[in-house]
Amino acid sequence: MGGNGCVWSSDEIVIKSPNDKRLYRVIELENRLCALLVHDPEIYADDSSKTLENSTEEDEETFDDQDEDDEYEDEEEDDENDTEKEVKGKGIFSQTKKAAAAMCVGMGSFCDPVEAQGLAHFLEHMLFMGSTEFPDENEYDSYLSKHGGSSNAYTETEHTCYHFEIKREFLKGALMRFSQFFISPLMKVEAMEREVLAVDSEFNQALQNDACRLQQLQCHTSQLGHAFNKFFWGNKKSLIDAMEKGINLREQIMKLYMNYYQGGLMKLVVIGGEPLDTLQSWVVELFANVRKGPQIKPQFTVEGTIWKACKLFRLEAVKDVHILDLTWTLPCLHQEYLKKSEDYLAHLLGHEGRGSLHSFLKGRGWATSISAGVGDEGMHRSSIAYIFVMSIHLTDSGLEKIFDIIGFVYQYIKLLRQVSPQKWIFKELQDIGNMEFRFAEEQPQDDYAAELAGNLLIYPSEHVIYGDYMYEVWDEDMIKHLLGFFMPENMRIDVVSKSFAKSQDFHYEPWFGSRYTEEDISPSLMELWRNPPEIDVSLQLPSQNGFIPTDFSIRANDISNDLVTVTSPTCIIDEPLIRFWYKLDNTFKLPRANTYFRINLKGGYDNVKNCILTELFIHLLKDELNEIIYQASVAKLETSVSIFSDKLELKVYGFNDKLPVLLSKILAIAKSFLPSDDRFKVIKEDVVRTLKNTNMKPLSHSSYLRLQVLCQSFYDVDEKLSILHGLSLADLMAFIPELRSQLYIEGLCHGNLSQEEAIHISNIFKSIFSVQPLPIEMRHQECVICLPSGANLVRNVSVKNKCETNSVIELYFQIEQEKGMELTRLKALIDLFDEILEEPFFNQLRTKEQLGYVVECSPRVTYRVLGFCFCIQSSKYNPIYLQERIDNFISGLDELLEGLDDESFENYRSGLMAKLLEKDPSLTYESNRFWNQITDKRYMFDQSQKEAEDLKSIKKNDVISWYKTYLQQWSPKCRRLAVRVWGCNTNIKESEKHSKSALVIKDLTAFKLSSEFYQSLC
């Protein structure tokens, strides 16, 4: 079917879950651009009085008015002190959802010219800098910001993705601005000169990141001329150097754009509440002028291997870690996605159950974790090759045994060859994949749009959703074929460790400056690994998984209307030992449930020694539980165990069928478990390493330092480390019985469980933990400092990592403690102020002044004390200069707020209202929102709806008055704390010259002893 500006379209081709109510249409425009249109009926589900045509007309009017007026993240550090909330909550009764769109272009960093590396990434940045139709550099971001939206983009090796979300009725206006990225970007020279600095700041953020350093080492040591042998990030040096060598950067970037930004390489996804015909008409109208081009992806000629064979690379780590990465190169498997043979092997090599490599190496005290498989990032899953990585986190003793460990890896690989591929294992993976597809949880709209756009580049249209889940074809020969690549001649070895031999034979990777050595592997070791003489009897295939669910019935279909219509959790048990909240899900109707618990442990946070002993106990408990919870997690029943002050937080969530069984097993172990000496040594070493690595990132460090000032009970990481070194197993064994002797449990049961099942779960707790309840006065409650009237405080600290060039300024304003009926109105004022400020703050200090890559402001809620934060991270400027620029911006806010016209103010207000009343995308989002209310002991489950109601009466003058009261320094209610983290290229002594008007906190203990604190609310 075609017509209406399309050469082809189909409403039937996309295979979707039977529970997916959205409609999908695939179209191809005359310029060869492929678009997936998604009609989401829930976007306008609450608003039958408003016609879709009117919303489009309103949007066009907004557009006309406007027209006339004219990146590698590694895993985040765990932060046990992350007690703050900055996410604006969701409403309960509203059914609104946002609209979204994404564009994936089939070109990425592999296309960088050798003489201008990082150019594809730079091009991604430049498309945001204005177009012929919308020449203002911040027009796109400003439009999204005014209408409750946001955007992002990233550059991969073979594609670049741009995506946004926005308040539903402004989708077309956003698409008008978005489409011009791909039709007529300006690429102004003056904007390029500034945006090079943004690319450089982004690179400097990753400079001390071990994962990024390893990836670049792998690029640097790949064969010359290979597509991997480049610097994908780009920075000031790679781009400015190109210009200094006589290369016209604008010409190069336009050449890249003209060569690849054409219809045949573009995959567009638009998600809206309008009918598919309307969405199609918009796409045809707005994207028809994209240049026509063939659907032929860039080809990369490869000769030979990626890396030299028989090599071991040792990379000096920034953090205190020992990581062994084994990398095998497989052929490209894009066309084999129905078989997922590489996932079958990843499942076995990365397994953590009994008989697994993980269990074996952990038992010897050599490893703490293992992961295996082909990563999602472009380097690992490209048209050139698939890169299979086995990453093993080692103990100190494991670091001394890397060759033995590799030997056992090859023993397990030999086992896989001997027993031949097992169809029952594939069938388990197939059942889990189909179960996940059938009962998939929704994600935020822009994430979903970006995922679908990326999938259109990989899968045929019919499998754009199903492709990730399907294990359609059992191919024993393909698995055997892939096993043939797991040979030592095809293996690269990388060891990342702080323990780096002080050898004189080290090299420097040129972009990150990382030190590394390169060693040859002896032929005798290669021969031993090629054909191990024996297989240790402990190494076995996993047993059948008893946690795979079989009951998918929906409880809400069988229960009376009274329970079904309840919109908030209700307290079904309130006893001295346990308080239990329950809500049956009738919104998502999936066979999933989330059960969350916080268990106060007696004396767990009374002093620093108890604090660290409690942490040791929780880490050892997680270690003991690992085999059980791993097996359940394979079946998509997840477990999280963590610690918050004296509270053990246990979350068991996922498919509900086997959830009570898993919870019973976990609690039985938690009650009786006592650690062994060998595991105590390993886990103590791991906790020491974690504490040493805390605050290595300047942004994490600044938040930590702010909380250290604000919170009355805050045990310093160095103090904890000092105590930990002296602790023995005997200390812990003496402590555990007392810790478990009195408890208080508060929990939430939410999802596909009846009230009887929820009560049964509470009874599991009561039967297993038959202990005395912990009275309220013995439970830890945190108090937050009440900064004195007119406070202007400063805290100066140097970066923990002496090679870290990034500095941070975090300027915190304390507002008020939550109280009474004014809570939601004050929260609405803070959130609206943030909504108005976010884009101008970013535009001025990041886009125009290029102070650094991280430029942000946000509300903070610290144990129910409201605040507002401005934060900048910069590798170029010191914290004092950054604070001066923030202060300058704040002092100019009077003019900005006064100059806000009524229409713009209303747009910001309605945009925030849309965020507050946005429908939770999944059960997990809704559970987390309820849980935040419970852990904060606020229990205001309709807080967002109340805030949205208060927002209706807030006028521009109210925001101006709020700003003058709390942020202008002449006001007695302006109470500030500036946390300055000084990078290694700055001089902290400069702080002494600029602190005359501020009180510098030098002795934190004395400062706290002389301070007043708010009464604890949670």
PDB file of N, CA and C in Angstrom, residues 15 336-340 426 429-430 434 463 466-467 469-475:
ATOM      1  N   ILE A  15       5.049  -7.247  14.341  1.00  0.00           N
ATOM      2  CA  ILE A  15       4.585  -8.230  15.330  1.00  0.00           C
ATOM      3  C   ILE A  15       4.701  -7.593  16.714  1.00  0.00           C
ATOM      4  N   GLU A 336      21.698 -13.501  12.059  1.00  0.00           N
ATOM      5  CA  GLU A 336      21.414 -14.742  12.795  1.00  0.00           C
ATOM      6  C   GLU A 336      20.606 -14.477  14.068  1.00  0.00           C
ATOM      7  N   TYR A 337      19.891 -13.351  14.102  1.00  0.00           N
ATOM      8  CA  TYR A 337      19.244 -12.957  15.355  1.00  0.00           C
ATOM      9  C   TYR A 337      18.129 -13.914  15.777  1.00  0.00           C
ATOM     10  N   LEU A 338      17.605 -14.717  14.845  1.00  0.00           N
ATOM     11  CA  LEU A 338      16.560 -15.681  15.213  1.00  0.00           C
ATOM     12  C   LEU A 338      17.128 -16.835  16.042  1.00  0.00           C
ATOM     13  N   LYS A 339      18.441 -17.011  15.970  1.00  0.00           N
ATOM     14  CA  LYS A 339      19.087 -18.155  16.647  1.00  0.00           C
ATOM     15  C   LYS A 339      19.662 -17.757  17.998  1.00  0.00           C
ATOM     16  N   LYS A 340      20.198 -16.558  18.077  1.00  0.00           N
ATOM     17  CA  LYS A 340      20.812 -16.047  19.322  1.00  0.00           C
ATOM     18  C   LYS A 340      21.784 -17.066  19.940  1.00  0.00           C
ATOM     19  N   PHE A 426      18.299 -24.010  25.581  1.00  0.00           N
ATOM     20  CA  PHE A 426      17.775 -23.061  24.596  1.00  0.00           C
ATOM     21  C   PHE A 426      16.280 -22.850  24.797  1.00  0.00           C
ATOM     22  N   LEU A 429      15.596 -20.452  27.586  1.00  0.00           N
ATOM     23  CA  LEU A 429      15.835 -19.072  27.138  1.00  0.00           C
ATOM     24  C   LEU A 429      14.718 -18.611  26.214  1.00  0.00           C
ATOM     25  N   GLN A 430      14.245 -19.514  25.380  1.00  0.00           N
ATOM     26  CA  GLN A 430      13.141 -19.190  24.462  1.00  0.00           C
ATOM     27  C   GLN A 430      11.870 -18.864  25.242  1.00  0.00           C
ATOM     28  N   ASN A 434       9.999 -15.249  25.256  1.00  0.00           N
ATOM     29  CA  ASN A 434       8.592 -15.092  24.847  1.00  0.00           C
ATOM     30  C   ASN A 434       7.737 -14.526  25.973  1.00  0.00           C
ATOM     31  N   HIS A 463      10.034  -7.397  12.797  1.00  0.00           N
ATOM     32  CA  HIS A 463      10.644  -7.801  14.066  1.00  0.00           C
ATOM     33  C   HIS A 463      11.237  -6.624  14.836  1.00  0.00           C
ATOM     34  N   TYR A 466       9.887  -7.502  18.328  1.00  0.00           N
ATOM     35  CA  TYR A 466      10.076  -8.896  18.741  1.00  0.00           C
ATOM     36  C   TYR A 466      11.530  -9.353  18.612  1.00  0.00           C
ATOM     37  N   GLY A 467      12.307  -8.706  17.750  1.00  0.00           N
ATOM     38  CA  GLY A 467      13.653  -9.168  17.439  1.00  0.00           C
ATOM     39  C   GLY A 467      14.552  -9.351  18.645  1.00  0.00           C
ATOM     40  N   TYR A 469      13.717 -10.229  21.603  1.00  0.00           N
ATOM     41  CA  TYR A 469      13.231 -11.268  22.510  1.00  0.00           C
ATOM     42  C   TYR A 469      13.272 -12.670  21.918  1.00  0.00           C
ATOM     43  N   MET A 470      13.241 -12.781  20.591  1.00  0.00           N
ATOM     44  CA  MET A 470      12.921 -14.064  19.977  1.00  0.00           C
ATOM     45  C   MET A 470      14.114 -15.013  19.900  1.00  0.00           C
ATOM     46  N   TYR A 471      13.882 -16.252  20.352  1.00  0.00           N
ATOM     47  CA  TYR A 471      14.777 -17.385  20.159  1.00  0.00           C
ATOM     48  C   TYR A 471      13.991 -18.357  19.270  1.00  0.00           C
ATOM     49  N   GLU A 472      14.020 -18.098  17.988  1.00  0.00           N
ATOM     50  CA  GLU A 472      13.094 -18.782  17.085  1.00  0.00           C
ATOM     51  C   GLU A 472      13.670 -20.086  16.536  1.00  0.00           C
ATOM     52  N   VAL A 473      14.983 -20.120  16.293  1.00  0.00           N
ATOM     53  CA  VAL A 473      15.574 -21.252  15.578  1.00  0.00           C
ATOM     54  C   VAL A 473      16.656 -21.910  16.421  1.00  0.00           C
ATOM     55  N   TRP A 474      16.442 -23.190  16.754  1.00  0.00           N
ATOM     56  CA  TRP A 474      17.473 -23.971  17.448  1.00  0.00           C
ATOM     57  C   TRP A 474      18.463 -24.472  16.409  1.00  0.00           C
ATOM     58  N   ASP A 475      19.718 -24.040  16.516  1.00  0.00           N
ATOM     59  CA  ASP A 475      20.733 -24.406  15.531  1.00  0.00           C
ATOM     60  C   ASP A 475      21.975 -24.898  16.268  1.00  0.00           C
TER      61      ASP A 475
END
